[in-house]
Amino acid sequence: MLGRLRSFGTCARGQSLVELAISLPILILVFLGMVEFSYAYDLVHGMGSIGREAANIASRGGTLVEARGVALTNGSDLGIGTRGGVVVSRIEFGGGLPTVMEQVTAGGYTSRLGDLNQSVSRLGSAGYLQGTEVYAVELFLRYEPITPVGRWLEPLIPDVLYERAVF
């Protein structure tokens, strides 16, 4: 009987199970958080590619409406048309700050660069010569989490993802 009591204090048969029960929820939370951040990063990366393509179309002689159409069509798998929006602007560098000369939108979002006939202070001069025209495509996408952990990460991941391309 005394031998049993001594071995009871040194028995570690359930220790692994207790350690697993403590560490598994933490590991699952970390894994789901990585999945959520990876998904958000993938969306922003895709939005950047779509924005560059649409801005390139506009800068090569396409109309702003065509560039908006390219962004909406190519962004359909991301949901740009259903839960996002596009703003395409033609910006001219004249005397002083650059100015938005023409603009088309889709999805109800307003430009973060500036509205029609307003100066664009966010681009600055950026090394552009006077009289230069650039085309900016801004993409907006309302972020919807894909894991339960995504609701907890709302302070870290914005409600609306934003990406822009300037050509």
Short mmCIF file of N, CA and C in Angstrom, two decimals:
data_model
loop_
_atom_site.label_atom_id
_atom_site.label_comp_id
_atom_site.label_asym_id
_atom_site.label_seq_id
_atom_site.Cartn_x
_atom_site.Cartn_y
_atom_site.Cartn_z
N MET A 1 0.81 -1.18 0.00
CA MET A 1 0.00 0.00 0.00
C MET A 1 0.87 1.26 0.00
N LEU A 2 1.92 1.25 0.80
CA LEU A 2 2.82 2.40 0.85
C LEU A 2 3.48 2.63 -0.52
N GLY A 3 3.80 1.55 -1.22
CA GLY A 3 4.40 1.66 -2.55
C GLY A 3 3.46 2.33 -3.54
N ARG A 4 2.18 2.02 -3.41
CA ARG A 4 1.19 2.63 -4.29
C ARG A 4 1.08 4.14 -4.06
N LEU A 5 1.12 4.55 -2.81
CA LEU A 5 1.04 5.97 -2.50
C LEU A 5 2.27 6.72 -3.02
N ARG A 6 3.43 6.09 -2.94
CA ARG A 6 4.64 6.74 -3.45
C ARG A 6 4.58 6.88 -4.98
N SER A 7 4.09 5.87 -5.66
CA SER A 7 4.03 5.92 -7.13
C SER A 7 2.93 6.87 -7.61
N PHE A 8 1.92 7.12 -6.76
CA PHE A 8 0.85 8.03 -7.14
C PHE A 8 1.38 9.45 -7.35
N GLY A 9 2.29 9.89 -6.56
CA GLY A 9 2.86 11.22 -6.69
C GLY A 9 3.78 11.37 -7.88
N THR A 10 4.31 10.30 -8.39
CA THR A 10 5.23 10.36 -9.52
C THR A 10 4.61 9.87 -10.82
N CYS A 11 3.37 9.46 -10.80
CA CYS A 11 2.69 8.95 -12.01
C CYS A 11 2.37 10.12 -12.94
N ALA A 12 2.67 9.98 -14.21
CA ALA A 12 2.46 11.05 -15.19
C ALA A 12 1.62 10.57 -16.35
N ARG A 13 0.74 9.61 -16.11
CA ARG A 13 -0.05 9.05 -17.20
C ARG A 13 -0.99 10.07 -17.82
N GLY A 14 -1.59 10.96 -17.11
CA GLY A 14 -2.54 11.92 -17.65
C GLY A 14 -1.94 13.27 -17.98
N GLN A 15 -0.66 13.43 -17.75
CA GLN A 15 -0.02 14.73 -17.96
C GLN A 15 -0.09 15.16 -19.41
N SER A 16 0.15 14.28 -20.34
CA SER A 16 0.12 14.62 -21.76
C SER A 16 -1.26 15.07 -22.18
N LEU A 17 -2.28 14.41 -21.68
CA LEU A 17 -3.64 14.78 -22.01
C LEU A 17 -3.99 16.17 -21.48
N VAL A 18 -3.56 16.49 -20.30
CA VAL A 18 -3.81 17.82 -19.72
C VAL A 18 -3.06 18.89 -20.51
N GLU A 19 -1.82 18.61 -20.87
CA GLU A 19 -1.05 19.58 -21.66
C GLU A 19 -1.70 19.81 -23.02
N LEU A 20 -2.19 18.75 -23.64
CA LEU A 20 -2.88 18.89 -24.92
C LEU A 20 -4.15 19.70 -24.77
N ALA A 21 -4.90 19.46 -23.71
CA ALA A 21 -6.14 20.19 -23.48
C ALA A 21 -5.88 21.68 -23.25
N ILE A 22 -4.75 22.02 -22.70
CA ILE A 22 -4.42 23.43 -22.46
C ILE A 22 -3.87 24.08 -23.73
N SER A 23 -3.02 23.41 -24.46
CA SER A 23 -2.34 24.03 -25.60
C SER A 23 -3.12 23.96 -26.91
N LEU A 24 -3.99 22.97 -27.09
CA LEU A 24 -4.69 22.82 -28.37
C LEU A 24 -5.58 24.02 -28.71
N PRO A 25 -6.38 24.55 -27.80
CA PRO A 25 -7.18 25.74 -28.16
C PRO A 25 -6.32 26.93 -28.57
N ILE A 26 -5.19 27.11 -27.92
CA ILE A 26 -4.30 28.21 -28.27
C ILE A 26 -3.73 28.00 -29.67
N LEU A 27 -3.32 26.79 -29.97
CA LEU A 27 -2.78 26.49 -31.30
C LEU A 27 -3.84 26.66 -32.37
N ILE A 28 -5.07 26.27 -32.10
CA ILE A 28 -6.16 26.43 -33.07
C ILE A 28 -6.42 27.91 -33.32
N LEU A 29 -6.43 28.73 -32.26
CA LEU A 29 -6.63 30.17 -32.43
C LEU A 29 -5.53 30.80 -33.27
N VAL A 30 -4.29 30.40 -33.02
CA VAL A 30 -3.17 30.93 -33.80
C VAL A 30 -3.30 30.52 -35.26
N PHE A 31 -3.65 29.27 -35.49
CA PHE A 31 -3.81 28.78 -36.87
C PHE A 31 -4.93 29.52 -37.59
N LEU A 32 -6.09 29.68 -36.96
CA LEU A 32 -7.20 30.39 -37.60
C LEU A 32 -6.87 31.86 -37.83
N GLY A 33 -6.12 32.46 -36.91
CA GLY A 33 -5.68 33.85 -37.13
C GLY A 33 -4.76 33.96 -38.33
N MET A 34 -3.87 32.99 -38.50
CA MET A 34 -2.99 32.99 -39.67
C MET A 34 -3.80 32.83 -40.95
N VAL A 35 -4.81 31.98 -40.93
CA VAL A 35 -5.67 31.80 -42.10
C VAL A 35 -6.39 33.10 -42.43
N GLU A 36 -6.90 33.79 -41.42
CA GLU A 36 -7.64 35.04 -41.64
C GLU A 36 -6.74 36.13 -42.21
N PHE A 37 -5.55 36.31 -41.63
CA PHE A 37 -4.63 37.32 -42.15
C PHE A 37 -4.16 36.97 -43.56
N SER A 38 -3.94 35.70 -43.83
CA SER A 38 -3.53 35.28 -45.17
C SER A 38 -4.61 35.57 -46.19
N TYR A 39 -5.86 35.34 -45.82
CA TYR A 39 -6.98 35.62 -46.71
C TYR A 39 -7.07 37.12 -47.01
N ALA A 40 -6.95 37.95 -45.98
CA ALA A 40 -7.00 39.41 -46.19
C ALA A 40 -5.84 39.87 -47.06
N TYR A 41 -4.66 39.34 -46.82
CA TYR A 41 -3.49 39.71 -47.63
C TYR A 41 -3.68 39.27 -49.08
N ASP A 42 -4.24 38.10 -49.29
CA ASP A 42 -4.50 37.61 -50.65
C ASP A 42 -5.49 38.51 -51.37
N LEU A 43 -6.52 38.98 -50.68
CA LEU A 43 -7.48 39.89 -51.29
C LEU A 43 -6.82 41.20 -51.71
N VAL A 44 -6.01 41.77 -50.82
CA VAL A 44 -5.34 43.04 -51.14
C VAL A 44 -4.35 42.85 -52.29
N HIS A 45 -3.67 41.73 -52.31
CA HIS A 45 -2.73 41.45 -53.40
C HIS A 45 -3.48 41.33 -54.74
N GLY A 46 -4.60 40.64 -54.73
CA GLY A 46 -5.41 40.53 -55.95
C GLY A 46 -5.96 41.87 -56.39
N MET A 47 -6.38 42.69 -55.42
CA MET A 47 -6.88 44.02 -55.75
C MET A 47 -5.79 44.87 -56.38
N GLY A 48 -4.57 44.74 -55.91
CA GLY A 48 -3.45 45.49 -56.48
C GLY A 48 -3.21 45.11 -57.93
N SER A 49 -3.27 43.82 -58.24
CA SER A 49 -3.07 43.37 -59.61
C SER A 49 -4.17 43.88 -60.53
N ILE A 50 -5.40 43.82 -60.05
CA ILE A 50 -6.53 44.30 -60.85
C ILE A 50 -6.43 45.81 -61.06
N GLY A 51 -6.06 46.54 -60.03
CA GLY A 51 -5.90 47.99 -60.16
C GLY A 51 -4.81 48.37 -61.14
N ARG A 52 -3.68 47.67 -61.10
CA ARG A 52 -2.60 47.96 -62.04
C ARG A 52 -3.03 47.69 -63.48
N GLU A 53 -3.75 46.60 -63.68
CA GLU A 53 -4.19 46.28 -65.03
C GLU A 53 -5.17 47.33 -65.56
N ALA A 54 -6.12 47.74 -64.73
CA ALA A 54 -7.09 48.75 -65.15
C ALA A 54 -6.43 50.10 -65.39
N ALA A 55 -5.49 50.50 -64.53
CA ALA A 55 -4.79 51.77 -64.73
C ALA A 55 -3.93 51.72 -65.98
N ASN A 56 -3.36 50.58 -66.26
CA ASN A 56 -2.57 50.42 -67.47
C ASN A 56 -3.44 50.58 -68.71
N ILE A 57 -4.64 50.00 -68.69
CA ILE A 57 -5.58 50.13 -69.81
C ILE A 57 -5.91 51.61 -70.04
N ALA A 58 -6.20 52.33 -68.97
CA ALA A 58 -6.56 53.75 -69.09
C ALA A 58 -5.38 54.57 -69.61
N SER A 59 -4.17 54.26 -69.14
CA SER A 59 -3.02 55.06 -69.55
C SER A 59 -2.60 54.78 -70.99
N ARG A 60 -3.03 53.69 -71.55
CA ARG A 60 -2.68 53.35 -72.93
C ARG A 60 -3.74 53.77 -73.93
N GLY A 61 -4.63 54.67 -73.54
CA GLY A 61 -5.59 55.21 -74.48
C GLY A 61 -7.01 54.71 -74.28
N GLY A 62 -7.22 53.81 -73.36
CA GLY A 62 -8.58 53.38 -73.07
C GLY A 62 -9.33 54.45 -72.30
N THR A 63 -10.64 54.38 -72.33
CA THR A 63 -11.44 55.36 -71.60
C THR A 63 -11.51 54.95 -70.13
N LEU A 64 -11.94 55.90 -69.31
CA LEU A 64 -12.09 55.59 -67.89
C LEU A 64 -13.20 54.56 -67.67
N VAL A 65 -14.22 54.59 -68.51
CA VAL A 65 -15.31 53.61 -68.41
C VAL A 65 -14.80 52.22 -68.75
N GLU A 66 -13.91 52.12 -69.75
CA GLU A 66 -13.32 50.82 -70.09
C GLU A 66 -12.45 50.30 -68.93
N ALA A 67 -11.68 51.18 -68.33
CA ALA A 67 -10.84 50.78 -67.20
C ALA A 67 -11.69 50.32 -66.03
N ARG A 68 -12.78 51.03 -65.78
CA ARG A 68 -13.70 50.60 -64.71
C ARG A 68 -14.29 49.23 -65.03
N GLY A 69 -14.66 49.02 -66.28
CA GLY A 69 -15.20 47.72 -66.69
C GLY A 69 -14.19 46.59 -66.52
N VAL A 70 -12.93 46.86 -66.85
CA VAL A 70 -11.88 45.86 -66.67
C VAL A 70 -11.73 45.51 -65.20
N ALA A 71 -11.74 46.53 -64.35
CA ALA A 71 -11.59 46.30 -62.91
C ALA A 71 -12.78 45.50 -62.36
N LEU A 72 -13.99 45.82 -62.80
CA LEU A 72 -15.16 45.10 -62.31
C LEU A 72 -15.20 43.67 -62.84
N THR A 73 -14.84 43.49 -64.10
CA THR A 73 -14.86 42.15 -64.69
C THR A 73 -13.79 41.26 -64.06
N ASN A 74 -12.57 41.77 -63.99
CA ASN A 74 -11.47 40.97 -63.43
C ASN A 74 -11.58 40.80 -61.92
N GLY A 75 -12.30 41.69 -61.28
CA GLY A 75 -12.47 41.59 -59.83
C GLY A 75 -13.72 40.86 -59.42
N SER A 76 -14.41 40.24 -60.38
CA SER A 76 -15.66 39.56 -60.04
C SER A 76 -15.43 38.37 -59.11
N ASP A 77 -14.30 37.66 -59.25
CA ASP A 77 -14.04 36.53 -58.36
C ASP A 77 -13.74 36.99 -56.93
N LEU A 78 -13.28 38.23 -56.76
CA LEU A 78 -13.06 38.78 -55.41
C LEU A 78 -14.33 39.40 -54.83
N GLY A 79 -15.30 39.69 -55.70
CA GLY A 79 -16.53 40.32 -55.26
C GLY A 79 -16.50 41.83 -55.35
N ILE A 80 -15.63 42.38 -56.20
CA ILE A 80 -15.54 43.84 -56.32
C ILE A 80 -16.89 44.44 -56.74
N GLY A 81 -17.59 43.78 -57.64
CA GLY A 81 -18.87 44.31 -58.12
C GLY A 81 -20.00 44.19 -57.12
N THR A 82 -19.95 43.18 -56.25
CA THR A 82 -21.06 42.94 -55.33
C THR A 82 -20.83 43.55 -53.95
N ARG A 83 -19.63 43.48 -53.43
CA ARG A 83 -19.38 44.02 -52.10
C ARG A 83 -18.22 45.01 -52.08
N GLY A 84 -18.01 45.65 -53.21
CA GLY A 84 -16.92 46.62 -53.29
C GLY A 84 -17.24 47.71 -54.29
N GLY A 85 -16.21 48.37 -54.75
CA GLY A 85 -16.39 49.44 -55.71
C GLY A 85 -15.08 49.85 -56.35
N VAL A 86 -15.22 50.68 -57.39
CA VAL A 86 -14.07 51.14 -58.16
C VAL A 86 -14.21 52.63 -58.41
N VAL A 87 -13.11 53.35 -58.31
CA VAL A 87 -13.06 54.76 -58.70
C VAL A 87 -11.87 54.91 -59.64
N VAL A 88 -12.14 55.38 -60.87
CA VAL A 88 -11.08 55.60 -61.86
C VAL A 88 -11.00 57.10 -62.10
N SER A 89 -9.80 57.66 -61.99
CA SER A 89 -9.61 59.11 -62.12
C SER A 89 -8.50 59.42 -63.11
N ARG A 90 -8.70 60.52 -63.84
CA ARG A 90 -7.63 61.09 -64.68
C ARG A 90 -7.14 62.32 -63.94
N ILE A 91 -5.86 62.32 -63.62
CA ILE A 91 -5.27 63.40 -62.81
C ILE A 91 -4.23 64.11 -63.66
N GLU A 92 -4.31 65.42 -63.65
CA GLU A 92 -3.40 66.24 -64.45
C GLU A 92 -2.52 67.08 -63.54
N PHE A 93 -1.23 67.08 -63.86
CA PHE A 93 -0.28 67.90 -63.12
C PHE A 93 -0.11 69.22 -63.85
N GLY A 94 -0.72 70.25 -63.31
CA GLY A 94 -0.61 71.59 -63.89
C GLY A 94 0.20 72.46 -62.96
N GLY A 95 -0.19 73.71 -62.83
CA GLY A 95 0.48 74.60 -61.89
C GLY A 95 0.06 74.28 -60.47
N GLY A 96 0.98 73.96 -59.63
CA GLY A 96 0.66 73.64 -58.24
C GLY A 96 0.37 72.16 -58.05
N LEU A 97 -0.63 71.87 -57.23
CA LEU A 97 -0.97 70.48 -56.94
C LEU A 97 -1.69 69.82 -58.12
N PRO A 98 -1.56 68.52 -58.27
CA PRO A 98 -2.30 67.83 -59.33
C PRO A 98 -3.80 67.92 -59.08
N THR A 99 -4.59 67.86 -60.15
CA THR A 99 -6.03 68.05 -60.07
C THR A 99 -6.74 66.89 -60.77
N VAL A 100 -7.84 66.44 -60.18
CA VAL A 100 -8.68 65.41 -60.80
C VAL A 100 -9.49 66.07 -61.90
N MET A 101 -9.25 65.66 -63.13
CA MET A 101 -9.92 66.26 -64.28
C MET A 101 -11.14 65.47 -64.74
N GLU A 102 -11.12 64.17 -64.51
CA GLU A 102 -12.21 63.30 -64.96
C GLU A 102 -12.28 62.13 -63.99
N GLN A 103 -13.51 61.62 -63.74
CA GLN A 103 -13.63 60.55 -62.76
C GLN A 103 -14.90 59.74 -63.01
N VAL A 104 -14.80 58.40 -62.94
CA VAL A 104 -15.96 57.53 -63.00
C VAL A 104 -15.91 56.59 -61.80
N THR A 105 -17.09 56.24 -61.30
CA THR A 105 -17.15 55.39 -60.10
C THR A 105 -18.13 54.25 -60.32
N ALA A 106 -18.01 53.25 -59.48
CA ALA A 106 -18.97 52.15 -59.42
C ALA A 106 -18.97 51.63 -57.99
N GLY A 107 -20.14 51.37 -57.47
CA GLY A 107 -20.22 50.78 -56.14
C GLY A 107 -20.49 51.75 -55.02
N GLY A 108 -20.61 53.04 -55.31
CA GLY A 108 -20.98 54.01 -54.29
C GLY A 108 -19.85 54.52 -53.40
N TYR A 109 -18.62 54.18 -53.71
CA TYR A 109 -17.49 54.68 -52.92
C TYR A 109 -16.99 55.99 -53.52
N THR A 110 -16.44 56.85 -52.66
CA THR A 110 -15.83 58.09 -53.15
C THR A 110 -14.32 57.96 -53.08
N SER A 111 -13.66 58.68 -53.94
CA SER A 111 -12.21 58.60 -54.05
C SER A 111 -11.54 59.11 -52.78
N ARG A 112 -10.48 58.42 -52.39
CA ARG A 112 -9.66 58.89 -51.27
C ARG A 112 -8.60 59.87 -51.75
N LEU A 113 -8.40 59.94 -53.06
CA LEU A 113 -7.44 60.90 -53.60
C LEU A 113 -8.06 62.28 -53.71
N GLY A 114 -9.30 62.36 -54.17
CA GLY A 114 -9.97 63.64 -54.32
C GLY A 114 -11.12 63.52 -55.30
N ASP A 115 -12.06 64.43 -55.20
CA ASP A 115 -13.21 64.46 -56.10
C ASP A 115 -12.90 65.26 -57.34
N LEU A 116 -13.81 65.25 -58.27
CA LEU A 116 -13.67 65.94 -59.54
C LEU A 116 -13.35 67.42 -59.33
N ASN A 117 -12.37 67.92 -60.05
CA ASN A 117 -11.89 69.30 -60.01
C ASN A 117 -11.28 69.71 -58.67
N GLN A 118 -10.91 68.74 -57.86
CA GLN A 118 -10.21 69.02 -56.61
C GLN A 118 -8.74 68.68 -56.76
N SER A 119 -7.91 69.35 -55.96
CA SER A 119 -6.49 69.00 -55.98
C SER A 119 -6.24 67.74 -55.17
N VAL A 120 -5.21 67.05 -55.61
CA VAL A 120 -4.84 65.76 -55.01
C VAL A 120 -3.54 65.97 -54.24
N SER A 121 -3.64 66.11 -52.95
CA SER A 121 -2.44 66.34 -52.16
C SER A 121 -1.70 65.05 -51.84
N ARG A 122 -2.37 63.91 -51.92
CA ARG A 122 -1.74 62.63 -51.55
C ARG A 122 -0.71 62.16 -52.56
N LEU A 123 -0.82 62.61 -53.79
CA LEU A 123 0.19 62.22 -54.78
C LEU A 123 1.38 63.15 -54.75
N GLY A 124 1.16 64.38 -54.30
CA GLY A 124 2.25 65.35 -54.33
C GLY A 124 2.74 65.56 -55.74
N SER A 125 3.94 65.97 -55.91
CA SER A 125 4.46 66.12 -57.26
C SER A 125 5.03 64.79 -57.73
N ALA A 126 5.54 63.99 -56.83
CA ALA A 126 6.04 62.63 -57.11
C ALA A 126 6.95 62.57 -58.33
N GLY A 127 7.60 63.67 -58.66
CA GLY A 127 8.53 63.67 -59.77
C GLY A 127 7.88 63.81 -61.13
N TYR A 128 6.58 64.09 -61.19
CA TYR A 128 5.90 64.24 -62.47
C TYR A 128 6.16 65.64 -63.03
N LEU A 129 6.28 65.74 -64.34
CA LEU A 129 6.47 67.02 -65.00
C LEU A 129 5.13 67.72 -65.16
N GLN A 130 5.18 69.05 -65.25
CA GLN A 130 3.97 69.82 -65.48
C GLN A 130 3.35 69.40 -66.81
N GLY A 131 2.02 69.28 -66.83
CA GLY A 131 1.32 68.85 -68.03
C GLY A 131 1.18 67.34 -68.16
N THR A 132 1.72 66.60 -67.22
CA THR A 132 1.62 65.14 -67.27
C THR A 132 0.24 64.70 -66.79
N GLU A 133 -0.27 63.65 -67.43
CA GLU A 133 -1.53 63.04 -67.01
C GLU A 133 -1.23 61.66 -66.44
N VAL A 134 -1.87 61.34 -65.33
CA VAL A 134 -1.78 59.99 -64.77
C VAL A 134 -3.20 59.49 -64.53
N TYR A 135 -3.31 58.18 -64.47
CA TYR A 135 -4.60 57.54 -64.25
C TYR A 135 -4.52 56.74 -62.96
N ALA A 136 -5.48 56.97 -62.09
CA ALA A 136 -5.51 56.28 -60.80
C ALA A 136 -6.75 55.40 -60.74
N VAL A 137 -6.55 54.17 -60.33
CA VAL A 137 -7.65 53.24 -60.11
C VAL A 137 -7.64 52.88 -58.63
N GLU A 138 -8.73 53.17 -57.96
CA GLU A 138 -8.88 52.85 -56.54
C GLU A 138 -9.92 51.75 -56.40
N LEU A 139 -9.56 50.71 -55.67
CA LEU A 139 -10.46 49.58 -55.45
C LEU A 139 -10.83 49.49 -53.98
N PHE A 140 -12.09 49.23 -53.73
CA PHE A 140 -12.61 49.09 -52.38
C PHE A 140 -13.29 47.73 -52.29
N LEU A 141 -13.12 47.05 -51.15
CA LEU A 141 -13.75 45.75 -50.95
C LEU A 141 -14.13 45.61 -49.48
N ARG A 142 -15.42 45.42 -49.22
CA ARG A 142 -15.89 45.22 -47.86
C ARG A 142 -15.41 43.84 -47.40
N TYR A 143 -14.65 43.81 -46.33
CA TYR A 143 -14.04 42.56 -45.86
C TYR A 143 -15.03 41.75 -45.05
N GLU A 144 -15.14 40.47 -45.38
CA GLU A 144 -15.99 39.54 -44.64
C GLU A 144 -15.11 38.40 -44.16
N PRO A 145 -14.97 38.23 -42.84
CA PRO A 145 -14.10 37.17 -42.31
C PRO A 145 -14.57 35.78 -42.74
N ILE A 146 -13.62 34.86 -42.84
CA ILE A 146 -13.95 33.49 -43.24
C ILE A 146 -13.84 32.51 -42.09
N THR A 147 -13.33 32.92 -40.95
CA THR A 147 -13.23 32.05 -39.78
C THR A 147 -13.90 32.74 -38.59
N PRO A 148 -14.26 31.98 -37.57
CA PRO A 148 -14.84 32.62 -36.38
C PRO A 148 -13.88 33.59 -35.70
N VAL A 149 -12.60 33.36 -35.85
CA VAL A 149 -11.59 34.23 -35.24
C VAL A 149 -11.58 35.60 -35.92
N GLY A 150 -12.04 35.66 -37.16
CA GLY A 150 -12.05 36.92 -37.90
C GLY A 150 -12.84 38.01 -37.22
N ARG A 151 -13.88 37.66 -36.51
CA ARG A 151 -14.67 38.67 -35.77
C ARG A 151 -13.84 39.31 -34.66
N TRP A 152 -12.95 38.55 -34.07
CA TRP A 152 -12.10 39.07 -32.99
C TRP A 152 -10.98 39.94 -33.55
N LEU A 153 -10.65 39.73 -34.82
CA LEU A 153 -9.54 40.47 -35.43
C LEU A 153 -9.99 41.76 -36.11
N GLU A 154 -11.25 42.13 -35.95
CA GLU A 154 -11.76 43.34 -36.61
C GLU A 154 -10.96 44.60 -36.31
N PRO A 155 -10.41 44.78 -35.11
CA PRO A 155 -9.59 45.98 -34.91
C PRO A 155 -8.30 45.96 -35.74
N LEU A 156 -7.83 44.80 -36.14
CA LEU A 156 -6.58 44.69 -36.88
C LEU A 156 -6.78 44.67 -38.39
N ILE A 157 -7.91 44.17 -38.85
CA ILE A 157 -8.21 44.10 -40.29
C ILE A 157 -9.32 45.10 -40.56
N PRO A 158 -9.12 46.05 -41.47
CA PRO A 158 -10.14 47.08 -41.70
C PRO A 158 -11.43 46.50 -42.28
N ASP A 159 -12.54 47.21 -42.05
CA ASP A 159 -13.83 46.78 -42.59
C ASP A 159 -13.84 46.83 -44.11
N VAL A 160 -13.18 47.84 -44.67
CA VAL A 160 -13.10 47.99 -46.12
C VAL A 160 -11.63 47.98 -46.51
N LEU A 161 -11.28 47.00 -47.35
CA LEU A 161 -9.90 46.92 -47.87
C LEU A 161 -9.77 47.93 -49.00
N TYR A 162 -8.62 48.54 -49.13
CA TYR A 162 -8.40 49.60 -50.12
C TYR A 162 -7.06 49.36 -50.81
N GLU A 163 -7.07 49.53 -52.11
CA GLU A 163 -5.83 49.44 -52.88
C GLU A 163 -5.96 50.39 -54.07
N ARG A 164 -4.83 50.99 -54.45
CA ARG A 164 -4.85 51.88 -55.61
C ARG A 164 -3.62 51.65 -56.47
N ALA A 165 -3.81 51.97 -57.74
CA ALA A 165 -2.71 51.91 -58.69
C ALA A 165 -2.71 53.19 -59.51
N VAL A 166 -1.53 53.71 -59.77
CA VAL A 166 -1.41 54.96 -60.52
C VAL A 166 -0.44 54.71 -61.68
N PHE A 167 -0.91 54.98 -62.89
CA PHE A 167 -0.08 54.87 -64.09
C PHE A 167 -0.08 56.18 -64.82
#
